[in-house]
Coordinates of C-alpha atoms and ligand atoms in Angstrom, one line a residue:
X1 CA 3.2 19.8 33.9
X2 CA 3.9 23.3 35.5
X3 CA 6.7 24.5 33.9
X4 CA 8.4 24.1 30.3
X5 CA 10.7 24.7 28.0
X6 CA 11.0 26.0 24.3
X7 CA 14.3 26.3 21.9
X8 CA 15.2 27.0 18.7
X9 CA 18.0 24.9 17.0
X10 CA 19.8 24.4 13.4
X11 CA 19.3 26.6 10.9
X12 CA 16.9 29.2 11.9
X13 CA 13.6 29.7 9.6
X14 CA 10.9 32.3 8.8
X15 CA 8.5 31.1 10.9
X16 CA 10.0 30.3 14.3
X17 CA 8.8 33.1 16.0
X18 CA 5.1 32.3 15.4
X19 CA 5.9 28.8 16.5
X20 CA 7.5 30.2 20.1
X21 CA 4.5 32.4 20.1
X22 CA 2.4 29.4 19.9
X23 CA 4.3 27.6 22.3
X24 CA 4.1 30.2 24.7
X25 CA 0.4 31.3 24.8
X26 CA -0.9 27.6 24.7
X27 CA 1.1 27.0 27.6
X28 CA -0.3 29.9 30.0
X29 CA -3.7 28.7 28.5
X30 CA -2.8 25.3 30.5
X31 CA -1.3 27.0 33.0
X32 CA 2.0 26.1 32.4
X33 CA 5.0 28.9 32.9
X34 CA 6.8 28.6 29.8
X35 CA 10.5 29.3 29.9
X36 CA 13.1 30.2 26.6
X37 CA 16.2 28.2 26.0
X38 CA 18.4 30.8 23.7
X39 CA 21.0 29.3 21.8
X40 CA 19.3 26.2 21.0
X41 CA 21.5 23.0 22.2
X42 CA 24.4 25.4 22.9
X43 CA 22.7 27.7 25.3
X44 CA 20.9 24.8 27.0
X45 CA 24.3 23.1 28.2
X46 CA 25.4 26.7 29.3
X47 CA 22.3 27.6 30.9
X48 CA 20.6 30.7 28.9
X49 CA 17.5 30.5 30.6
X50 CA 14.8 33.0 31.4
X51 CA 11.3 33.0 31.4
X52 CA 9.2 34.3 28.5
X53 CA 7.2 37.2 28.7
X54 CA 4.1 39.0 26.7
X55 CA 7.1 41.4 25.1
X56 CA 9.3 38.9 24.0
X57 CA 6.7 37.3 21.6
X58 CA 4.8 39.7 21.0
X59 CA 4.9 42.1 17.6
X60 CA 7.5 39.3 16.6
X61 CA 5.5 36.7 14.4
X62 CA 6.2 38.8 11.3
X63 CA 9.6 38.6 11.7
X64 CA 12.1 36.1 10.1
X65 CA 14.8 34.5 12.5
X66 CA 14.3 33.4 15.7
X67 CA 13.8 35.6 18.9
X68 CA 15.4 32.9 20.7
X69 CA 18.3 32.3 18.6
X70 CA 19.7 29.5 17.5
X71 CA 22.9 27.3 17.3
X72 CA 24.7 24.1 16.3
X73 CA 26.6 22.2 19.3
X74 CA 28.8 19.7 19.2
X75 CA 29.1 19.1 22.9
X76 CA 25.3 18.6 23.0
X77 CA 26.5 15.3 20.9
X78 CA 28.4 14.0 24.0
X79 CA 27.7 12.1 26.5
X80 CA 28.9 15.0 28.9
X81 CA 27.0 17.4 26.9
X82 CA 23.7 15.9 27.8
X83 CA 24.5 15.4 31.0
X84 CA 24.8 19.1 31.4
X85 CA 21.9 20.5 29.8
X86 CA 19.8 17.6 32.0
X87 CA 21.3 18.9 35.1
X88 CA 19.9 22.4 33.8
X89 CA 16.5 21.5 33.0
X90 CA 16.7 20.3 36.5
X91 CA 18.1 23.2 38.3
X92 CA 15.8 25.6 36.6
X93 CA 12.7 22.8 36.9
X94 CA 11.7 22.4 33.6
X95 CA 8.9 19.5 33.5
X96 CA 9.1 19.4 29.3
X97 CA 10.5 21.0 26.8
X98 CA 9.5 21.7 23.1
X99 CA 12.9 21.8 20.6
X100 CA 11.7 23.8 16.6
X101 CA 14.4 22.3 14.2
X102 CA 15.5 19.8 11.7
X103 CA 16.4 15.9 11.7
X104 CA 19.5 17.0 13.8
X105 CA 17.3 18.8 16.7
X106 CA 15.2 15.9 16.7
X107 CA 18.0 13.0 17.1
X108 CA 19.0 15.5 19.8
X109 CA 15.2 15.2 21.5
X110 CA 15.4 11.9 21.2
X111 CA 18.7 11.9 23.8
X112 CA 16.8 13.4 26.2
X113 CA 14.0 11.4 26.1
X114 CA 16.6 8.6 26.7
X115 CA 17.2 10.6 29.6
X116 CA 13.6 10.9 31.0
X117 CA 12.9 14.5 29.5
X118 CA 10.0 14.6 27.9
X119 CA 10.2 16.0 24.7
X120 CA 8.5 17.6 21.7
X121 CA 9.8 18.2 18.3
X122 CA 8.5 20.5 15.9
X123 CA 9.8 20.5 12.0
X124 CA 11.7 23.7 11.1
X125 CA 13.5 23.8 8.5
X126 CA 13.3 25.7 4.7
X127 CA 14.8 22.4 3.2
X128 CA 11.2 20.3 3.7
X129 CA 12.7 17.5 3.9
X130 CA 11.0 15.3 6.7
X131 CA 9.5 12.7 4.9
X132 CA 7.0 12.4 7.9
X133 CA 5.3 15.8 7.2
X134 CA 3.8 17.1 3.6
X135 CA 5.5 20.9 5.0
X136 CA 8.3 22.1 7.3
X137 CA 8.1 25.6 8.5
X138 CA 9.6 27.8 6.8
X139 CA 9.6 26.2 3.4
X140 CA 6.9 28.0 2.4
X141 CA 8.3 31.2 3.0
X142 CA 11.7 30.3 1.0
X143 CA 9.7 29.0 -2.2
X144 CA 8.2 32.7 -1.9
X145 CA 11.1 34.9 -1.7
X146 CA 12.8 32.5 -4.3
X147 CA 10.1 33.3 -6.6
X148 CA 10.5 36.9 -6.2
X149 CA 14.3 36.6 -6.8
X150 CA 13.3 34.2 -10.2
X151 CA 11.6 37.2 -12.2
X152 CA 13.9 39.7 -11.6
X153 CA 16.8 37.5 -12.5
X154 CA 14.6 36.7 -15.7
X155 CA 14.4 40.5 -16.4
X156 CA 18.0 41.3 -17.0
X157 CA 18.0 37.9 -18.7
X158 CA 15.7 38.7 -21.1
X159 CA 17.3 41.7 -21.9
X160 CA 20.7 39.9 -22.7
X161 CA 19.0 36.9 -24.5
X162 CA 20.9 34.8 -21.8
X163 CA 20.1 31.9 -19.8
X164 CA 20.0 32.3 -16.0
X165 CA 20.9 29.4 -13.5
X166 CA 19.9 30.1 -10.1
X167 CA 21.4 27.9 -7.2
X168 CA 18.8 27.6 -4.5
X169 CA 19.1 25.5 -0.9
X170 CA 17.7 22.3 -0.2
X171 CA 20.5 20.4 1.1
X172 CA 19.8 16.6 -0.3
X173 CA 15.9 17.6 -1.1
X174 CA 15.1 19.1 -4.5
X175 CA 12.0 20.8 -2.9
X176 CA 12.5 24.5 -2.9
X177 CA 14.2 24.3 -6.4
X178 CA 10.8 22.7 -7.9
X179 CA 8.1 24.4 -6.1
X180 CA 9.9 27.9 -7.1
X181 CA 10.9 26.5 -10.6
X182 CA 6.9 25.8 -11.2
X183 CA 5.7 29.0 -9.3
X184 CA 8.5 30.9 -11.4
X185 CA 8.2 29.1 -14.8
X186 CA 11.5 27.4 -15.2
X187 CA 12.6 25.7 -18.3
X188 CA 14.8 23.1 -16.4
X189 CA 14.4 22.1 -13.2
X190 CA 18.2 20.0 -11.7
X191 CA 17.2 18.2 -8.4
X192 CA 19.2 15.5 -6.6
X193 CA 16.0 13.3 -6.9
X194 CA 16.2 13.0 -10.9
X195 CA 19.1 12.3 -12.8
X196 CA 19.2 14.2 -15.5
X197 CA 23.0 14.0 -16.9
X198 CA 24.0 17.5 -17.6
X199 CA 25.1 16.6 -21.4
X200 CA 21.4 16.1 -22.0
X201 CA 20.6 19.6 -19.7
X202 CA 23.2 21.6 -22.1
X203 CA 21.2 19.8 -24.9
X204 CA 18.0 21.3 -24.2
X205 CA 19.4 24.6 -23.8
X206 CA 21.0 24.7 -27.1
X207 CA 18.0 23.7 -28.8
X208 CA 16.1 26.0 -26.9
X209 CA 18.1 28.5 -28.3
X210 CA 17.7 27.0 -32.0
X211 CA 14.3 27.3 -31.8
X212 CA 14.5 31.4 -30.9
X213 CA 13.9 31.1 -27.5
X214 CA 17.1 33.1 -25.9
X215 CA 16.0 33.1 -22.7
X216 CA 15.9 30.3 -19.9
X217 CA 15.8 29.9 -16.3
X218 CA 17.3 26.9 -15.1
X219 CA 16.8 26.4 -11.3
X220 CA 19.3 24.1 -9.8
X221 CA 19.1 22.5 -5.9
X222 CA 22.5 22.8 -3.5
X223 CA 21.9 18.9 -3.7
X224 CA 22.4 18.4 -7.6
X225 CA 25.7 20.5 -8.1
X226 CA 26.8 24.3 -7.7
X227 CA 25.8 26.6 -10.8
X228 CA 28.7 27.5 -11.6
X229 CA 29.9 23.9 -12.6
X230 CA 26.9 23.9 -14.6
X231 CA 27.7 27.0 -16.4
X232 CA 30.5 26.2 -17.0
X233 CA 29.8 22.9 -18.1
X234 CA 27.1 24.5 -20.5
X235 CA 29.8 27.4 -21.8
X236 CA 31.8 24.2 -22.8
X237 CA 29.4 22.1 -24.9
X238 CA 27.3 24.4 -26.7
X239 CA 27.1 28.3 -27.7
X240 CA 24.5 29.4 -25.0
X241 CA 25.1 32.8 -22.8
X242 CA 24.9 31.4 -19.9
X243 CA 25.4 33.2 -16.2
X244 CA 25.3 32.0 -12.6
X245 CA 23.3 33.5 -9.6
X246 CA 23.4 31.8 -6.2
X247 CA 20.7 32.9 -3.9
X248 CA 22.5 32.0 -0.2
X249 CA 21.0 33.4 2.6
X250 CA 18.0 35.9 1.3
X251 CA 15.9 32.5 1.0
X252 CA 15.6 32.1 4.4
X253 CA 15.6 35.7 5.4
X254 CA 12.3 38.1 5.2
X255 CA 9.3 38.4 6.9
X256 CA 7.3 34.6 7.1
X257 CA 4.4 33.9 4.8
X258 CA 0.8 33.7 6.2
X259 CA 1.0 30.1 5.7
X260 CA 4.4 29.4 7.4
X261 CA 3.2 31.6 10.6
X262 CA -0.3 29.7 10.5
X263 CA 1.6 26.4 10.0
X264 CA 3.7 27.6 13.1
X265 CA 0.9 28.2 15.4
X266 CA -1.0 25.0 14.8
X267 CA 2.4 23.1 15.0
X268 CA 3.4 25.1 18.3
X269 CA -0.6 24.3 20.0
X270 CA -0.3 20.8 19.4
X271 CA 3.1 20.6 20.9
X272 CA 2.5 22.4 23.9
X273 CA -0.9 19.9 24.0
X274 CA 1.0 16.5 23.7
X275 CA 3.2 17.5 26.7
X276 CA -0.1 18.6 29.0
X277 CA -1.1 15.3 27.8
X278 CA 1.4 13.5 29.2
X279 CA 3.1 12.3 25.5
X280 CA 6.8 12.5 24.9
X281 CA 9.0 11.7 21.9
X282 CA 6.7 12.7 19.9
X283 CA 7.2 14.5 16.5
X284 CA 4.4 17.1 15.2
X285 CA 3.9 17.2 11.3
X286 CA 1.1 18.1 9.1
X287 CA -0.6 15.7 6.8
X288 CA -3.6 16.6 4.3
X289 CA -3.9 19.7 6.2
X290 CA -4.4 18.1 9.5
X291 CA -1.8 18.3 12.4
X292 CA -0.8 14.9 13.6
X293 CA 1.9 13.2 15.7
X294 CA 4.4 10.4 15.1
X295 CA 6.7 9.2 17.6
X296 CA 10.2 10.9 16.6
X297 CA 12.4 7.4 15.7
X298 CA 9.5 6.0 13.4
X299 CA 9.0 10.1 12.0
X300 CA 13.2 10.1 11.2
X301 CA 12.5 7.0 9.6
X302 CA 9.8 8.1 6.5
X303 CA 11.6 8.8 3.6
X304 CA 10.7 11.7 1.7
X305 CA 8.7 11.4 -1.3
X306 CA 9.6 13.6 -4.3
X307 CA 6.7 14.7 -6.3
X308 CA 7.4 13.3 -9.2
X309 CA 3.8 14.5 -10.6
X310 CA 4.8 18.2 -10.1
X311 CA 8.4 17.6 -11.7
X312 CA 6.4 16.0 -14.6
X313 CA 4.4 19.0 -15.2
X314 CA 6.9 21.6 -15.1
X315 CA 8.7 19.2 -18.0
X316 CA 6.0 19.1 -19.9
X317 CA 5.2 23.2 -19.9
X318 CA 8.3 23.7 -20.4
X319 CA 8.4 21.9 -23.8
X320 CA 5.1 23.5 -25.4
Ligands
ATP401 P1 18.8 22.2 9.6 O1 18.0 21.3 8.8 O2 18.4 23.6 9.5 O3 20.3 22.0 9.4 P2 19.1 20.6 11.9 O4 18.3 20.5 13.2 O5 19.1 19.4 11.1 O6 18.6 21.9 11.2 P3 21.8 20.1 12.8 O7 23.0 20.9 12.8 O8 21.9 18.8 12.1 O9 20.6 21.0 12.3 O10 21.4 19.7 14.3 C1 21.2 20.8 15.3 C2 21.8 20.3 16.6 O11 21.2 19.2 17.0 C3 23.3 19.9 16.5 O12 24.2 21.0 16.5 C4 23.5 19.0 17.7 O13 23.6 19.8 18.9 C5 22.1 18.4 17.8 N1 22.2 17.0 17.2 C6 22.3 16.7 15.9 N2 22.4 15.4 15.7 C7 22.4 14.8 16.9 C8 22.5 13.5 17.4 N3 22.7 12.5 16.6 N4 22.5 13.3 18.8 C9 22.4 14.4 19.6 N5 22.3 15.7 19.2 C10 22.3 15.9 17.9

């Protein structure tokens, strides 16, 4: 393979650039020129393609977002849509290309690998939520920053006696809310993965309160309701001082961790080393700290586990 491709698509994650970094140098390592899609799906159809150079990955890594951009696309759902970003690769010659994204990037690789392209997919994505792989990129990064967020919400908590709720992404995966709750010592952790009726929630915080402690951090995922409602709910039922922070956007903004640029770079070799070798459809994830590769349908298909021994634990410190 002489020449290939790399793009960024979905939501863009701390982390990215390490993994086009990645992408890039392992491919002049084989040889390869190595060419940048901007605009993910979007700019593929349209044609933003240029080659990528030393500068346009270099002093980069520590940066969050993507230096290639990224987009959603609708048309690239069509049947017309494909057909245009095919005839692209073609005009511009590009052998194989390597897509960093979520589930929705990778039912997009799969189209084109319907359509003879081979094609690598890489897992980015704060949520974590790929069942196939124990970390995305990028989540690691989140958890961090909403950690930071967690004790300075707890400050002005503390000094009101009040409870905080803080809202934190995830989408339908409880991940960011737990690994932050635990690294940031929440009292209540509300996940889409456990049901835990908000009656008995509002419960623990008024006794909680009975028992002197005034002040609580309750983290809640996107995916188990809006802190607000809780709040609300809460303000309703019992007598706690309760307020609402929603974290947004400054979760997946900020400079990547070590670990999410590290996981990036592996990821990014292995992709780049799949296509020399010939492979396509293939999805790269990490499993007991080795990189491996599953083919994307059968990788789509894994559920993801929630870790039911770390929700455990934070329940049980946060009782004694
Ligand atoms: P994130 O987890 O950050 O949202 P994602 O990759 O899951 O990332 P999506 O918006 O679901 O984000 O998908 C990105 C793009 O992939 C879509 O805009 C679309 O162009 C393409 N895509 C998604 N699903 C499909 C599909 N079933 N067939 C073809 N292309 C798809």
């Amino acid at each position: 393979m002489k020449r290939i491709g790399v793009l960024t698509s979905g939501g863009d994650t701390p982390g990215m650039n390490s993994a086009i970094r990645s992408v890039f140098k392992t491919g002049v390592a084989h040889g390869m020129q190595v060419m940048g899609i901007y605009h993910g799906y979007k700019g593929l159809i349209e044609g933003r393609v240029d080659y990528l150079t030393h500068e346009q990955v270099e002093n980069k890594m520590h940066k969050g977002g993507t230096v290639l951009r990224t987009a959603r696309s609708e048309e690239f759902r069509t049947e017309g849509g494909v057909e245009k970003a095919l005839s692209v690769l073609h005009a511009y010659g590009i052998e194989g290309l390597v897509v960093i994204g979520g589930d929705g990037s990778f039912r997009g690789c799969m189209e084109l690998v319907k359509n003879g392209v081979p094609t690598i997919g890489i897992p980015g994505t704060i949520d974590n939520d790929l069942g196939y792989t124990d970390f995305t990129i990028g989540f690691d990064t989140a958890v961090n920053n909403v950690t930071n967020e967690i004790y300075k919400i707890r400050d002005t908590m503390r000094a009101h006696d009040r409870v905080g709720v803080i809202e934190v992404m995830g989408r339908n995966c409880g991940d960011i809310a737990l690994w932050a709750g635990i690294a940031g010592a929440a009292d209540l952790i509300l996940v889409p993965e456990i049901d835990l009726p908000w009656d008995e929630a509002a419960k623990r915080l008024a006794q909680n309160k009975l028992r002197g402690k005034l002040t609580s951090i309750v983290m809640i995922a996107e995916g188990a309701g809006r802190a607000e409602d809780f709040v609300a709910y809460v303000r309703e039922h019992t007598d706690v001082e309760i307020k609402a922070t929603v974290l947004g956007y400054i979760q997946r903004g900020g400079n990547p961790s070590a670990f999410d640029r590290v996981l990036a770079a592996r990821m990014g070799q292995r992709a780049v080393e799949l296509l020399d070798e010939g492979k396509a459809g293939r999805a790269v994830g990490i499993r007991k700290n080795k990189i491996y590769d599953a083919a994307l349908a059968d990788a789509l298909e894994v559920k993801d586990e929630f870790d039911m021994k770390l929700y455990e634990l934070n329940e049980m410190m946060a009782q004694f």
